Amino acid sequence: MNNLSVNQKNSRFHCSLIEALILFIEREIKEELTLDYLATTIGYSAGHLRRSFKMVKGISLAKYIRRRKTECAANEIIMSSRFIVDIAVEYGFSSQASFSRTFKSVTGVTPKEYRV
């Protein structure tokens, strides 16, 4: 019984940590969100953050960030008439080609097809 209680406390701790991390990511989504930057900002080691995120969300932290950046960019593609390359740069993608590859892997279509 005591061991279960410790596991429950650890689980709640990890969930709270990840909830705080996700809120931070959402607030700073247009910034360069490297694992080291996030770890320093949140105050935990990069390894602990990576393991905790994977345990709670079932997806790697890097993949989650790429997906969220892509989803936010997709919303801007639909809601604005801005150039796609400008949106890609705003969300931290290094090139339009890199953005297009990531976008297609997340949405199944290219950014141009998505806009139509």
mmCIF file of C-alpha atoms in Angstrom:
data_model
loop_
_atom_site.group_PDB
_atom_site.id
_atom_site.type_symbol
_atom_site.label_atom_id
_atom_site.label_comp_id
_atom_site.label_asym_id
_atom_site.label_seq_id
_atom_site.Cartn_x
_atom_site.Cartn_y
_atom_site.Cartn_z
ATOM 1 C CA MET A 1 0.000 0.000 0.000
ATOM 2 C CA ASN A 2 2.785 2.413 0.899
ATOM 3 C CA ASN A 3 4.590 1.725 -2.400
ATOM 4 C CA LEU A 4 1.419 2.493 -4.361
ATOM 5 C CA SER A 5 1.130 5.784 -2.510
ATOM 6 C CA VAL A 6 4.684 6.735 -3.523
ATOM 7 C CA ASN A 7 3.946 5.801 -7.147
ATOM 8 C CA GLN A 8 0.776 7.887 -7.097
ATOM 9 C CA LYS A 9 2.700 10.879 -5.717
ATOM 10 C CA ASN A 10 5.376 10.468 -8.403
ATOM 11 C CA SER A 11 2.725 10.232 -11.098
ATOM 12 C CA ARG A 12 0.991 13.403 -9.884
ATOM 13 C CA PHE A 13 4.341 15.188 -9.710
ATOM 14 C CA HIS A 14 5.219 14.204 -13.286
ATOM 15 C CA CYS A 15 1.775 15.254 -14.542
ATOM 16 C CA SER A 16 2.045 18.648 -12.810
ATOM 17 C CA LEU A 17 5.521 19.174 -14.221
ATOM 18 C CA ILE A 18 4.362 18.324 -17.740
ATOM 19 C CA GLU A 19 1.262 20.522 -17.439
ATOM 20 C CA ALA A 20 3.502 23.456 -16.482
ATOM 21 C CA LEU A 21 5.862 22.642 -19.340
ATOM 22 C CA ILE A 22 3.007 22.503 -21.875
ATOM 23 C CA LEU A 23 1.672 25.864 -20.699
ATOM 24 C CA PHE A 24 5.144 27.331 -21.116
ATOM 25 C CA ILE A 25 5.507 25.810 -24.596
ATOM 26 C CA GLU A 26 2.128 27.216 -25.662
ATOM 27 C CA ARG A 27 3.051 30.667 -24.391
ATOM 28 C CA GLU A 28 6.468 30.614 -26.106
ATOM 29 C CA ILE A 29 5.521 28.569 -29.212
ATOM 30 C CA LYS A 30 7.192 30.969 -31.647
ATOM 31 C CA GLU A 31 10.516 30.822 -29.800
ATOM 32 C CA GLU A 32 13.343 28.322 -30.272
ATOM 33 C CA LEU A 33 12.334 25.674 -27.760
ATOM 34 C CA THR A 34 15.348 23.427 -27.354
ATOM 35 C CA LEU A 35 15.465 20.751 -24.696
ATOM 36 C CA ASP A 36 18.325 22.527 -22.910
ATOM 37 C CA TYR A 37 16.458 25.852 -22.929
ATOM 38 C CA LEU A 38 13.300 24.233 -21.556
ATOM 39 C CA ALA A 39 15.211 22.297 -18.900
ATOM 40 C CA THR A 40 17.023 25.416 -17.719
ATOM 41 C CA THR A 41 13.818 27.454 -17.698
ATOM 42 C CA ILE A 42 11.741 24.816 -15.898
ATOM 43 C CA GLY A 43 14.599 23.946 -13.533
ATOM 44 C CA TYR A 44 15.059 20.235 -14.216
ATOM 45 C CA SER A 45 17.678 18.255 -16.065
ATOM 46 C CA ALA A 46 17.148 17.686 -19.780
ATOM 47 C CA GLY A 47 17.076 13.930 -19.238
ATOM 48 C CA HIS A 48 14.465 14.143 -16.485
ATOM 49 C CA LEU A 49 12.296 16.441 -18.582
ATOM 50 C CA ARG A 50 12.578 14.199 -21.650
ATOM 51 C CA ARG A 51 11.754 11.012 -19.702
ATOM 52 C CA SER A 52 8.902 12.608 -17.759
ATOM 53 C CA PHE A 53 7.327 14.059 -20.883
ATOM 54 C CA LYS A 54 7.482 10.733 -22.724
ATOM 55 C CA MET A 55 6.065 8.891 -19.704
ATOM 56 C CA VAL A 56 3.109 11.264 -19.277
ATOM 57 C CA LYS A 57 2.288 12.140 -22.903
ATOM 58 C CA GLY A 58 3.483 9.023 -24.738
ATOM 59 C CA ILE A 59 5.310 11.150 -27.314
ATOM 60 C CA SER A 60 8.773 12.656 -27.340
ATOM 61 C CA LEU A 61 9.084 16.268 -26.292
ATOM 62 C CA ALA A 62 10.754 17.225 -29.587
ATOM 63 C CA LYS A 63 7.980 15.604 -31.617
ATOM 64 C CA TYR A 64 5.332 17.325 -29.489
ATOM 65 C CA ILE A 65 6.936 20.739 -30.042
ATOM 66 C CA ARG A 66 7.235 20.191 -33.818
ATOM 67 C CA ARG A 67 3.607 19.095 -33.957
ATOM 68 C CA ARG A 68 2.345 22.078 -31.944
ATOM 69 C CA LYS A 69 4.412 24.561 -33.977
ATOM 70 C CA THR A 70 3.017 22.997 -37.154
ATOM 71 C CA GLU A 71 -0.567 23.074 -35.863
ATOM 72 C CA CYS A 72 -0.255 26.746 -34.899
ATOM 73 C CA ALA A 73 1.312 27.572 -38.260
ATOM 74 C CA ALA A 74 -1.502 25.669 -40.006
ATOM 75 C CA ASN A 75 -4.032 27.850 -38.219
ATOM 76 C CA GLU A 76 -2.231 30.971 -39.422
ATOM 77 C CA ILE A 77 -2.104 29.626 -42.979
ATOM 78 C CA ILE A 78 -5.897 29.309 -42.927
ATOM 79 C CA MET A 79 -6.615 32.549 -41.047
ATOM 80 C CA SER A 80 -4.265 34.885 -42.919
ATOM 81 C CA SER A 81 -3.064 35.655 -46.403
ATOM 82 C CA ARG A 82 0.572 35.953 -45.294
ATOM 83 C CA PHE A 83 3.258 34.198 -47.278
ATOM 84 C CA ILE A 84 3.784 30.638 -46.117
ATOM 85 C CA VAL A 85 7.536 31.151 -45.867
ATOM 86 C CA ASP A 86 6.975 34.073 -43.462
ATOM 87 C CA ILE A 87 4.786 31.895 -41.254
ATOM 88 C CA ALA A 88 7.381 29.099 -41.357
ATOM 89 C CA VAL A 89 10.149 31.478 -40.256
ATOM 90 C CA GLU A 90 7.942 32.951 -37.519
ATOM 91 C CA TYR A 91 7.541 29.479 -36.000
ATOM 92 C CA GLY A 92 11.264 28.787 -36.132
ATOM 93 C CA PHE A 93 11.597 26.517 -39.146
ATOM 94 C CA SER A 94 14.985 26.883 -40.811
ATOM 95 C CA SER A 95 13.646 26.816 -44.370
ATOM 96 C CA GLN A 96 10.444 26.517 -46.336
ATOM 97 C CA ALA A 97 11.527 23.021 -47.422
ATOM 98 C CA SER A 98 11.973 21.926 -43.802
ATOM 99 C CA PHE A 99 8.605 23.420 -42.907
ATOM 100 C CA SER A 100 6.889 21.735 -45.855
ATOM 101 C CA ARG A 101 8.316 18.304 -44.925
ATOM 102 C CA THR A 102 7.256 18.653 -41.300
ATOM 103 C CA PHE A 103 3.883 20.123 -42.258
ATOM 104 C CA LYS A 104 3.133 17.240 -44.615
ATOM 105 C CA SER A 105 4.160 14.652 -42.021
ATOM 106 C CA VAL A 106 1.772 16.226 -39.481
ATOM 107 C CA THR A 107 -1.199 17.128 -41.702
ATOM 108 C CA GLY A 108 -0.827 14.802 -44.678
ATOM 109 C CA VAL A 109 -0.744 17.696 -47.168
ATOM 110 C CA THR A 110 1.635 20.496 -48.096
ATOM 111 C CA PRO A 111 1.103 23.983 -46.665
ATOM 112 C CA LYS A 112 -0.045 25.222 -50.091
ATOM 113 C CA GLU A 113 -2.592 22.401 -50.404
ATOM 114 C CA TYR A 114 -3.763 23.102 -46.859
ATOM 115 C CA ARG A 115 -4.480 26.736 -47.663
ATOM 116 C CA VAL A 116 -6.690 25.869 -50.663
#
